[in-house]
Amino acid sequence: MQNKEFNVDTLVVHGNKSYEEKTGAISFPIYQSATFRHPNFNESTGYDYSRQQNPTREEVECVVANLEKGIRGFGFSSGMAAITTVLTLFRPKDHIVVSEDLYGGTYRIFEEVFKNYGLEFTYVDTSNIDSVKEVIQENTVAIYIETPSNPMMRVTDIREISNIAQEINALLIVDNTFLTPYYQRPLQLGGDIVVHSGTKYLGGHNDTLAGFLVVKDEKLAAQIELLQMTSGAVLSPFDSWLIIRGIKTLGVRLEKQQENALQIAKWLEKHENIEKVYYIGLENHIGYEVNLKQSSGFGGMISFTVKDPSMVESILRNIKLIMYAESLGGVETLITYPLKQTHAAIPEEIRNKLGVNDRLIRLSVGVENVSDLIEDLEQALSV
Protein backbone atom coordinates (compact mmCIF):
# COMPACT_ATOMS: atom_id res chain seq x y z
CA MET A 1 0.00 0.00 0.00
CA GLN A 2 1.37 3.43 -0.95
CA ASN A 3 0.69 4.89 2.50
CA LYS A 4 1.87 8.44 1.90
CA GLU A 5 -0.84 9.02 -0.71
CA PHE A 6 -3.63 8.65 1.86
CA ASN A 7 -5.01 10.94 4.56
CA VAL A 8 -4.07 10.31 8.16
CA ASP A 9 -7.49 8.91 9.14
CA THR A 10 -7.07 6.26 6.43
CA LEU A 11 -3.43 5.59 7.26
CA VAL A 12 -4.14 4.77 10.90
CA VAL A 13 -6.63 2.09 9.83
CA HIS A 14 -4.59 0.42 7.09
CA GLY A 15 -1.16 0.68 8.66
CA ASN A 16 1.86 -0.13 6.52
CA LYS A 17 1.04 -3.23 4.50
CA SER A 18 -2.73 -3.26 5.21
CA TYR A 19 -2.63 -7.07 5.15
CA GLU A 20 -0.08 -9.90 5.32
CA GLU A 21 0.96 -10.63 1.75
CA LYS A 22 1.40 -14.42 1.80
CA THR A 23 -1.90 -15.37 3.41
CA GLY A 24 -3.94 -12.20 2.98
CA ALA A 25 -4.47 -11.98 6.75
CA ILE A 26 -6.09 -8.63 7.59
CA SER A 27 -4.74 -8.77 11.14
CA PHE A 28 -0.96 -8.68 10.80
CA PRO A 29 0.51 -11.89 12.34
CA ILE A 30 2.37 -12.07 15.63
CA TYR A 31 5.76 -13.60 14.81
CA GLN A 32 6.40 -14.95 18.30
CA SER A 33 9.88 -16.22 17.54
CA ALA A 34 13.22 -15.25 19.04
CA THR A 35 15.24 -16.64 16.14
CA PHE A 36 14.82 -17.49 12.46
CA ARG A 37 16.15 -20.34 10.32
CA HIS A 38 18.75 -19.56 7.66
CA PRO A 39 17.81 -21.08 4.26
CA ASN A 40 21.44 -21.95 3.58
CA PHE A 41 25.03 -21.01 4.33
CA ASN A 42 25.49 -17.23 3.99
CA GLU A 43 21.76 -16.83 3.28
CA SER A 44 19.10 -15.06 5.33
CA THR A 45 15.37 -14.44 5.07
CA GLY A 46 16.10 -10.91 6.23
CA TYR A 47 15.31 -11.89 9.81
CA ASP A 48 17.92 -13.53 12.00
CA TYR A 49 17.21 -12.71 15.66
CA SER A 50 14.32 -10.72 17.13
CA ARG A 51 16.50 -8.34 19.09
CA GLN A 52 17.79 -7.15 15.74
CA GLN A 53 14.46 -7.30 13.91
CA ASN A 54 11.15 -9.11 14.01
CA PRO A 55 8.44 -8.92 11.30
CA THR A 56 5.72 -7.77 13.72
CA ARG A 57 7.90 -5.08 15.25
CA GLU A 58 9.04 -4.03 11.80
CA GLU A 59 5.41 -3.56 10.77
CA VAL A 60 4.53 -1.31 13.72
CA GLU A 61 7.75 0.66 13.28
CA CYS A 62 6.80 1.30 9.65
CA VAL A 63 3.27 2.28 10.65
CA VAL A 64 4.48 4.90 13.13
CA ALA A 65 7.18 6.16 10.76
CA ASN A 66 4.64 6.56 7.94
CA LEU A 67 2.26 8.47 10.20
CA GLU A 68 5.05 10.80 11.33
CA LYS A 69 6.33 11.19 7.74
CA GLY A 70 9.74 9.89 8.77
CA ILE A 71 12.08 7.48 7.02
CA ARG A 72 12.55 5.06 9.94
CA GLY A 73 10.74 4.17 13.12
CA PHE A 74 12.07 2.22 16.09
CA GLY A 75 9.98 0.37 18.66
CA PHE A 76 11.10 0.05 22.27
CA SER A 77 9.87 -1.70 25.39
CA SER A 78 8.70 1.60 26.91
CA GLY A 79 8.75 5.33 26.32
CA MET A 80 11.61 5.65 28.81
CA ALA A 81 13.62 3.05 26.87
CA ALA A 82 13.17 5.21 23.77
CA ILE A 83 14.33 8.34 25.62
CA THR A 84 17.31 6.45 27.05
CA THR A 85 18.34 5.49 23.53
CA VAL A 86 18.14 9.11 22.38
CA LEU A 87 20.43 10.21 25.19
CA THR A 88 23.06 7.61 24.32
CA LEU A 89 23.60 9.51 21.07
CA PHE A 90 25.46 12.15 23.10
CA ARG A 91 28.84 12.37 24.83
CA PRO A 92 30.17 13.76 28.13
CA LYS A 93 30.07 17.59 28.29
CA ASP A 94 27.35 17.78 25.64
CA HIS A 95 24.69 20.32 26.61
CA ILE A 96 20.97 19.87 26.02
CA VAL A 97 18.28 22.55 26.38
CA VAL A 98 15.07 21.05 27.78
CA SER A 99 11.46 22.17 28.24
CA GLU A 100 11.22 22.98 31.95
CA ASP A 101 7.67 21.65 32.09
CA LEU A 102 7.93 17.97 31.22
CA TYR A 103 7.10 14.47 32.42
CA GLY A 104 8.73 13.71 35.76
CA GLY A 105 10.24 10.42 34.56
CA THR A 106 12.07 12.27 31.79
CA TYR A 107 13.45 14.77 34.31
CA ARG A 108 14.50 11.91 36.59
CA ILE A 109 16.50 10.09 33.92
CA PHE A 110 18.17 13.34 32.84
CA GLU A 111 19.13 14.39 36.37
CA GLU A 112 19.67 11.11 38.22
CA VAL A 113 21.18 8.99 35.46
CA PHE A 114 22.67 10.86 32.51
CA LYS A 115 24.15 13.71 34.52
CA ASN A 116 26.36 11.01 36.02
CA TYR A 117 27.69 10.34 32.53
CA GLY A 118 28.63 13.95 31.96
CA LEU A 119 25.63 15.28 30.03
CA GLU A 120 24.58 18.82 30.91
CA PHE A 121 20.96 20.01 30.96
CA THR A 122 19.40 23.47 31.13
CA TYR A 123 15.65 23.72 31.76
CA VAL A 124 13.79 26.65 30.28
CA ASP A 125 10.34 27.73 29.17
CA THR A 126 10.65 26.66 25.52
CA SER A 127 7.38 28.41 24.67
CA ASN A 128 9.43 31.61 25.13
CA ILE A 129 11.79 31.72 22.15
CA ASP A 130 14.00 34.43 23.65
CA SER A 131 14.49 32.33 26.79
CA VAL A 132 15.73 29.45 24.65
CA LYS A 133 18.20 31.67 22.79
CA GLU A 134 19.59 32.99 26.09
CA VAL A 135 20.66 29.53 27.34
CA ILE A 136 22.34 28.28 24.18
CA GLN A 137 26.00 27.42 24.81
CA GLU A 138 28.96 26.51 22.63
CA ASN A 139 28.49 22.85 23.60
CA THR A 140 24.70 22.78 23.00
CA VAL A 141 24.02 19.72 20.84
CA ALA A 142 20.26 19.29 21.19
CA ILE A 143 16.99 20.90 22.22
CA TYR A 144 14.41 18.59 23.80
CA ILE A 145 10.80 19.77 23.93
CA GLU A 146 7.36 18.54 24.90
CA THR A 147 4.48 20.29 23.16
CA PRO A 148 1.92 20.39 24.61
CA SER A 149 3.87 19.95 27.82
CA ASN A 150 3.05 17.70 30.73
CA PRO A 151 1.19 18.74 32.87
CA MET A 152 0.87 22.52 32.31
CA MET A 153 -0.05 22.25 28.61
CA ARG A 154 2.48 24.81 27.39
CA VAL A 155 2.76 25.03 23.60
CA THR A 156 6.17 25.45 21.99
CA ASP A 157 6.54 26.76 18.45
CA ILE A 158 8.32 23.84 16.78
CA ARG A 159 9.33 25.82 13.68
CA GLU A 160 10.89 28.61 15.74
CA ILE A 161 12.83 26.17 17.91
CA SER A 162 13.90 24.31 14.78
CA ASN A 163 15.38 27.54 13.42
CA ILE A 164 17.45 27.94 16.58
CA ALA A 165 18.60 24.32 16.44
CA GLN A 166 19.63 24.58 12.81
CA GLU A 167 21.64 27.74 13.43
CA ILE A 168 23.85 25.89 15.94
CA ASN A 169 23.77 22.50 14.18
CA ALA A 170 21.87 20.90 17.07
CA LEU A 171 19.23 18.18 17.02
CA LEU A 172 15.62 19.04 17.78
CA ILE A 173 13.91 16.24 19.72
CA VAL A 174 10.14 16.49 20.13
CA ASP A 175 8.00 14.40 22.46
CA ASN A 176 4.75 14.07 20.50
CA THR A 177 2.94 11.76 22.93
CA PHE A 178 0.02 14.10 23.71
CA LEU A 179 -1.08 14.96 20.17
CA THR A 180 0.32 11.97 18.23
CA PRO A 181 0.92 12.12 14.46
CA TYR A 182 -2.85 12.16 14.00
CA TYR A 183 -2.84 15.82 15.06
CA GLN A 184 0.81 16.93 14.88
CA ARG A 185 3.87 15.87 12.85
CA PRO A 186 7.02 17.52 14.24
CA LEU A 187 9.37 16.18 11.56
CA GLN A 188 7.51 18.25 8.96
CA LEU A 189 7.92 21.31 11.20
CA GLY A 190 11.71 20.98 11.50
CA GLY A 191 12.15 18.33 14.17
CA ASP A 192 14.89 15.71 13.83
CA ILE A 193 13.67 13.03 16.24
CA VAL A 194 10.14 12.34 17.43
CA VAL A 195 9.62 10.54 20.74
CA HIS A 196 6.48 8.66 21.75
CA SER A 197 5.29 6.83 24.78
CA GLY A 198 3.32 4.35 22.69
CA THR A 199 1.76 3.17 25.95
CA LYS A 200 -0.51 6.19 25.76
CA TYR A 201 -2.60 7.23 22.74
CA LEU A 202 -0.98 4.96 20.14
CA GLY A 203 -1.88 1.85 22.14
CA GLY A 204 -4.96 3.52 23.53
CA HIS A 205 -6.24 0.76 25.81
CA ASN A 206 -3.95 0.82 28.88
CA ASP A 207 -2.86 -2.74 28.14
CA THR A 208 0.77 -2.53 27.05
CA LEU A 209 4.02 -0.59 27.43
CA ALA A 210 5.74 0.75 24.32
CA GLY A 211 8.02 3.52 23.12
CA PHE A 212 8.94 4.84 19.67
CA LEU A 213 11.51 7.01 17.96
CA VAL A 214 11.05 8.31 14.42
CA VAL A 215 13.71 10.10 12.36
CA LYS A 216 13.99 11.72 8.93
CA ASP A 217 17.75 11.35 8.37
CA GLU A 218 19.49 8.17 7.18
CA LYS A 219 22.65 8.77 9.19
CA LEU A 220 20.67 9.28 12.39
CA ALA A 221 18.58 6.21 11.59
CA ALA A 222 21.75 4.09 11.29
CA GLN A 223 22.98 5.35 14.67
CA ILE A 224 19.69 4.55 16.40
CA GLU A 225 19.43 1.16 14.68
CA LEU A 226 22.81 0.19 16.15
CA LEU A 227 21.86 1.46 19.61
CA GLN A 228 18.49 -0.31 19.55
CA MET A 229 19.94 -3.63 18.49
CA THR A 230 22.89 -3.40 20.89
CA SER A 231 21.03 -2.27 24.02
CA GLY A 232 18.15 -4.67 23.36
CA ALA A 233 15.24 -2.78 24.92
CA VAL A 234 13.06 -3.70 21.94
CA LEU A 235 9.29 -3.97 21.66
CA SER A 236 8.13 -7.58 21.84
CA PRO A 237 6.13 -9.17 18.99
CA PHE A 238 2.92 -9.37 21.00
CA ASP A 239 3.19 -5.79 22.26
CA SER A 240 3.97 -4.69 18.70
CA TRP A 241 0.74 -6.32 17.57
CA LEU A 242 -1.23 -4.62 20.35
CA ILE A 243 0.06 -1.23 19.20
CA ILE A 244 -0.78 -2.06 15.56
CA ARG A 245 -4.30 -2.92 16.65
CA GLY A 246 -4.56 0.18 18.85
CA ILE A 247 -3.47 2.55 16.10
CA LYS A 248 -6.31 1.35 13.87
CA THR A 249 -8.76 3.23 16.10
CA LEU A 250 -6.46 6.19 16.89
CA GLY A 251 -8.47 8.60 14.78
CA VAL A 252 -11.92 7.78 16.10
CA ARG A 253 -10.62 7.67 19.67
CA LEU A 254 -8.85 11.02 19.47
CA GLU A 255 -11.79 12.74 17.79
CA LYS A 256 -14.12 11.56 20.56
CA GLN A 257 -11.61 12.33 23.32
CA GLN A 258 -11.09 15.82 21.95
CA GLU A 259 -14.81 16.44 21.65
CA ASN A 260 -15.31 15.33 25.25
CA ALA A 261 -12.30 17.30 26.51
CA LEU A 262 -13.46 20.58 25.02
CA GLN A 263 -16.90 20.23 26.63
CA ILE A 264 -15.39 19.29 29.99
CA ALA A 265 -12.84 22.13 29.86
CA LYS A 266 -15.58 24.68 29.18
CA TRP A 267 -17.68 23.22 31.99
CA LEU A 268 -14.75 23.31 34.43
CA GLU A 269 -14.09 26.96 33.57
CA LYS A 270 -17.54 27.88 34.87
CA HIS A 271 -17.40 25.81 38.06
CA GLU A 272 -17.24 27.83 41.25
CA ASN A 273 -14.60 25.58 42.84
CA ILE A 274 -12.18 25.65 39.91
CA GLU A 275 -9.48 28.33 39.80
CA LYS A 276 -7.92 27.76 36.36
CA VAL A 277 -8.24 25.32 33.44
CA TYR A 278 -5.33 24.39 31.17
CA TYR A 279 -6.56 23.01 27.85
CA ILE A 280 -5.03 24.01 24.54
CA GLY A 281 -8.41 23.89 22.82
CA LEU A 282 -9.69 26.85 24.81
CA GLU A 283 -9.34 30.10 22.88
CA ASN A 284 -8.04 31.88 25.98
CA HIS A 285 -5.14 29.42 26.32
CA ILE A 286 -1.85 31.29 25.84
CA GLY A 287 -0.65 28.74 23.28
CA TYR A 288 -3.89 28.44 21.33
CA GLU A 289 -2.76 30.34 18.22
CA VAL A 290 0.65 28.64 18.05
CA ASN A 291 -0.99 25.26 18.34
CA LEU A 292 -3.37 26.13 15.49
CA LYS A 293 -0.35 26.88 13.27
CA GLN A 294 1.36 23.56 13.83
CA SER A 295 -1.33 21.00 14.54
CA SER A 296 -4.80 20.00 13.44
CA GLY A 297 -6.24 19.30 16.88
CA PHE A 298 -6.08 19.80 20.62
CA GLY A 299 -6.15 16.29 22.07
CA GLY A 300 -7.74 14.99 25.23
CA MET A 301 -5.50 16.24 28.05
CA ILE A 302 -6.72 18.78 30.61
CA SER A 303 -5.10 20.11 33.77
CA PHE A 304 -6.93 22.29 36.27
CA THR A 305 -6.45 23.81 39.69
CA VAL A 306 -9.00 23.83 42.45
CA LYS A 307 -9.39 26.87 44.70
CA ASP A 308 -8.93 24.92 47.93
CA PRO A 309 -6.18 22.25 48.18
CA SER A 310 -8.34 20.24 50.61
CA MET A 311 -10.66 19.51 47.68
CA VAL A 312 -8.06 17.36 45.92
CA GLU A 313 -8.37 14.43 48.31
CA SER A 314 -12.15 14.73 48.30
CA ILE A 315 -12.28 14.61 44.50
CA LEU A 316 -9.93 11.62 44.26
CA ARG A 317 -11.87 9.75 46.93
CA ASN A 318 -15.31 10.45 45.53
CA ILE A 319 -15.01 10.00 41.77
CA LYS A 320 -16.94 6.91 40.71
CA LEU A 321 -16.79 6.58 36.92
CA ILE A 322 -13.48 8.37 36.37
CA MET A 323 -10.54 6.34 37.64
CA TYR A 324 -7.72 7.61 39.85
CA ALA A 325 -4.70 6.18 38.08
CA GLU A 326 -1.42 7.13 36.44
CA SER A 327 -0.89 7.17 32.68
CA LEU A 328 -3.07 8.68 29.99
CA GLY A 329 -4.40 8.28 26.47
CA GLY A 330 -6.62 5.24 27.00
CA VAL A 331 -10.31 4.90 26.26
CA GLU A 332 -11.11 5.21 29.96
CA THR A 333 -11.01 8.65 31.61
CA LEU A 334 -8.22 8.81 34.19
CA ILE A 335 -7.54 11.43 36.83
CA THR A 336 -4.03 12.01 38.21
CA TYR A 337 -2.46 14.10 40.97
CA PRO A 338 0.89 15.16 39.42
CA LEU A 339 2.38 16.36 42.71
CA LYS A 340 2.34 12.83 44.13
CA GLN A 341 2.39 10.75 40.96
CA THR A 342 3.82 11.74 37.58
CA HIS A 343 5.95 14.65 38.84
CA ALA A 344 7.05 13.49 42.28
CA ALA A 345 10.67 13.22 41.02
CA ILE A 346 10.85 16.95 40.27
CA PRO A 347 12.16 19.12 43.15
CA GLU A 348 9.57 21.14 45.02
CA GLU A 349 11.01 24.55 44.09
CA ILE A 350 10.80 23.67 40.38
CA ARG A 351 7.27 22.29 40.73
CA ASN A 352 6.17 25.46 42.48
CA LYS A 353 7.69 27.61 39.77
CA LEU A 354 5.85 25.68 37.08
CA GLY A 355 2.53 25.54 38.92
CA VAL A 356 2.63 21.82 39.71
CA ASN A 357 1.29 22.44 43.18
CA ASP A 358 -1.05 20.86 45.72
CA ARG A 359 -4.11 22.19 43.84
CA LEU A 360 -3.29 20.83 40.37
CA ILE A 361 -5.16 17.86 38.91
CA ARG A 362 -4.63 16.28 35.48
CA LEU A 363 -7.40 14.64 33.49
CA SER A 364 -6.93 12.24 30.58
CA VAL A 365 -10.33 12.32 28.92
CA GLY A 366 -11.67 9.07 27.51
CA VAL A 367 -14.41 8.13 25.09
CA GLU A 368 -17.29 7.68 27.52
CA ASN A 369 -20.51 9.67 27.28
CA VAL A 370 -19.48 13.20 28.19
CA SER A 371 -22.63 13.80 30.26
CA ASP A 372 -21.68 10.88 32.50
CA LEU A 373 -18.16 12.28 32.93
CA ILE A 374 -19.40 15.77 33.81
CA GLU A 375 -21.95 14.32 36.22
CA ASP A 376 -19.17 12.37 37.95
CA LEU A 377 -16.98 15.46 38.24
CA GLU A 378 -19.94 17.50 39.50
CA GLN A 379 -20.74 15.11 42.33
CA ALA A 380 -17.05 14.77 43.29
CA LEU A 381 -16.58 18.54 43.35
CA SER A 382 -19.71 18.99 45.43
CA VAL A 383 -18.93 16.61 48.30
mmCIF file with all atom_site columns, N, CA and C in Angstrom, residues 30-36 49-50 53-55 237:
data_model
loop_
_atom_site.group_PDB
_atom_site.id
_atom_site.type_symbol
_atom_site.label_atom_id
_atom_site.label_alt_id
_atom_site.label_comp_id
_atom_site.label_asym_id
_atom_site.label_entity_id
_atom_site.label_seq_id
_atom_site.pdbx_PDB_ins_code
_atom_site.Cartn_x
_atom_site.Cartn_y
_atom_site.Cartn_z
_atom_site.occupancy
_atom_site.B_iso_or_equiv
_atom_site.pdbx_formal_charge
_atom_site.auth_seq_id
_atom_site.auth_comp_id
_atom_site.auth_asym_id
_atom_site.auth_atom_id
_atom_site.pdbx_PDB_model_num
ATOM 1  N N  . ILE A 1 30  ? 1.402  -12.201 14.546 1.00 0.00 ? 30  ILE A N  1
ATOM 2  C CA . ILE A 1 30  ? 2.374  -12.070 15.630 1.00 0.00 ? 30  ILE A CA 1
ATOM 3  C C  . ILE A 1 30  ? 3.458  -13.117 15.382 1.00 0.00 ? 30  ILE A C  1
ATOM 4  N N  . TYR A 1 31  ? 4.637  -12.681 15.038 1.00 0.00 ? 31  TYR A N  1
ATOM 5  C CA . TYR A 1 31  ? 5.757  -13.602 14.808 1.00 0.00 ? 31  TYR A CA 1
ATOM 6  C C  . TYR A 1 31  ? 6.473  -13.816 16.141 1.00 0.00 ? 31  TYR A C  1
ATOM 7  N N  . GLN A 1 32  ? 5.892  -14.719 16.947 1.00 0.00 ? 32  GLN A N  1
ATOM 8  C CA . GLN A 1 32  ? 6.396  -14.947 18.303 1.00 0.00 ? 32  GLN A CA 1
ATOM 9  C C  . GLN A 1 32  ? 7.591  -15.914 18.244 1.00 0.00 ? 32  GLN A C  1
ATOM 10 N N  . SER A 1 33  ? 8.668  -15.414 17.683 1.00 0.00 ? 33  SER A N  1
ATOM 11 C CA . SER A 1 33  ? 9.877  -16.218 17.540 1.00 0.00 ? 33  SER A CA 1
ATOM 12 C C  . SER A 1 33  ? 11.091 -15.384 17.895 1.00 0.00 ? 33  SER A C  1
ATOM 13 N N  . ALA A 1 34  ? 11.995 -15.964 18.682 1.00 0.00 ? 34  ALA A N  1
ATOM 14 C CA . ALA A 1 34  ? 13.221 -15.251 19.038 1.00 0.00 ? 34  ALA A CA 1
ATOM 15 C C  . ALA A 1 34  ? 14.253 -15.335 17.921 1.00 0.00 ? 34  ALA A C  1
ATOM 16 N N  . THR A 1 35  ? 14.220 -16.440 17.165 1.00 0.00 ? 35  THR A N  1
ATOM 17 C CA . THR A 1 35  ? 15.238 -16.638 16.141 1.00 0.00 ? 35  THR A CA 1
ATOM 18 C C  . THR A 1 35  ? 14.608 -17.179 14.866 1.00 0.00 ? 35  THR A C  1
ATOM 19 N N  . PHE A 1 36  ? 15.350 -17.115 13.779 1.00 0.00 ? 36  PHE A N  1
ATOM 20 C CA . PHE A 1 36  ? 14.819 -17.487 12.464 1.00 0.00 ? 36  PHE A CA 1
ATOM 21 C C  . PHE A 1 36  ? 15.822 -18.381 11.729 1.00 0.00 ? 36  PHE A C  1
ATOM 22 N N  . TYR A 1 49  ? 17.381 -12.648 14.207 1.00 0.00 ? 49  TYR A N  1
ATOM 23 C CA . TYR A 1 49  ? 17.211 -12.706 15.656 1.00 0.00 ? 49  TYR A CA 1
ATOM 24 C C  . TYR A 1 49  ? 16.339 -11.521 16.057 1.00 0.00 ? 49  TYR A C  1
ATOM 25 N N  . SER A 1 50  ? 15.349 -11.753 16.900 1.00 0.00 ? 50  SER A N  1
ATOM 26 C CA . SER A 1 50  ? 14.319 -10.724 17.125 1.00 0.00 ? 50  SER A CA 1
ATOM 27 C C  . SER A 1 50  ? 14.813 -9.487  17.860 1.00 0.00 ? 50  SER A C  1
ATOM 28 N N  . GLN A 1 53  ? 15.696 -7.650  14.593 1.00 0.00 ? 53  GLN A N  1
ATOM 29 C CA . GLN A 1 53  ? 14.460 -7.296  13.905 1.00 0.00 ? 53  GLN A CA 1
ATOM 30 C C  . GLN A 1 53  ? 13.495 -8.473  13.937 1.00 0.00 ? 53  GLN A C  1
ATOM 31 N N  . ASN A 1 54  ? 12.234 -8.132  13.989 1.00 0.00 ? 54  ASN A N  1
ATOM 32 C CA . ASN A 1 54  ? 11.152 -9.105  14.008 1.00 0.00 ? 54  ASN A CA 1
ATOM 33 C C  . ASN A 1 54  ? 10.071 -8.571  13.073 1.00 0.00 ? 54  ASN A C  1
ATOM 34 N N  . PRO A 1 55  ? 9.416  -9.425  12.278 1.00 0.00 ? 55  PRO A N  1
ATOM 35 C CA . PRO A 1 55  ? 8.441  -8.916  11.300 1.00 0.00 ? 55  PRO A CA 1
ATOM 36 C C  . PRO A 1 55  ? 7.302  -8.107  11.919 1.00 0.00 ? 55  PRO A C  1
ATOM 37 N N  . PRO A 1 237 ? 7.092  -8.937  20.077 1.00 0.00 ? 237 PRO A N  1
ATOM 38 C CA . PRO A 1 237 ? 6.133  -9.174  18.987 1.00 0.00 ? 237 PRO A CA 1
ATOM 39 C C  . PRO A 1 237 ? 4.683  -8.970  19.408 1.00 0.00 ? 237 PRO A C  1
#
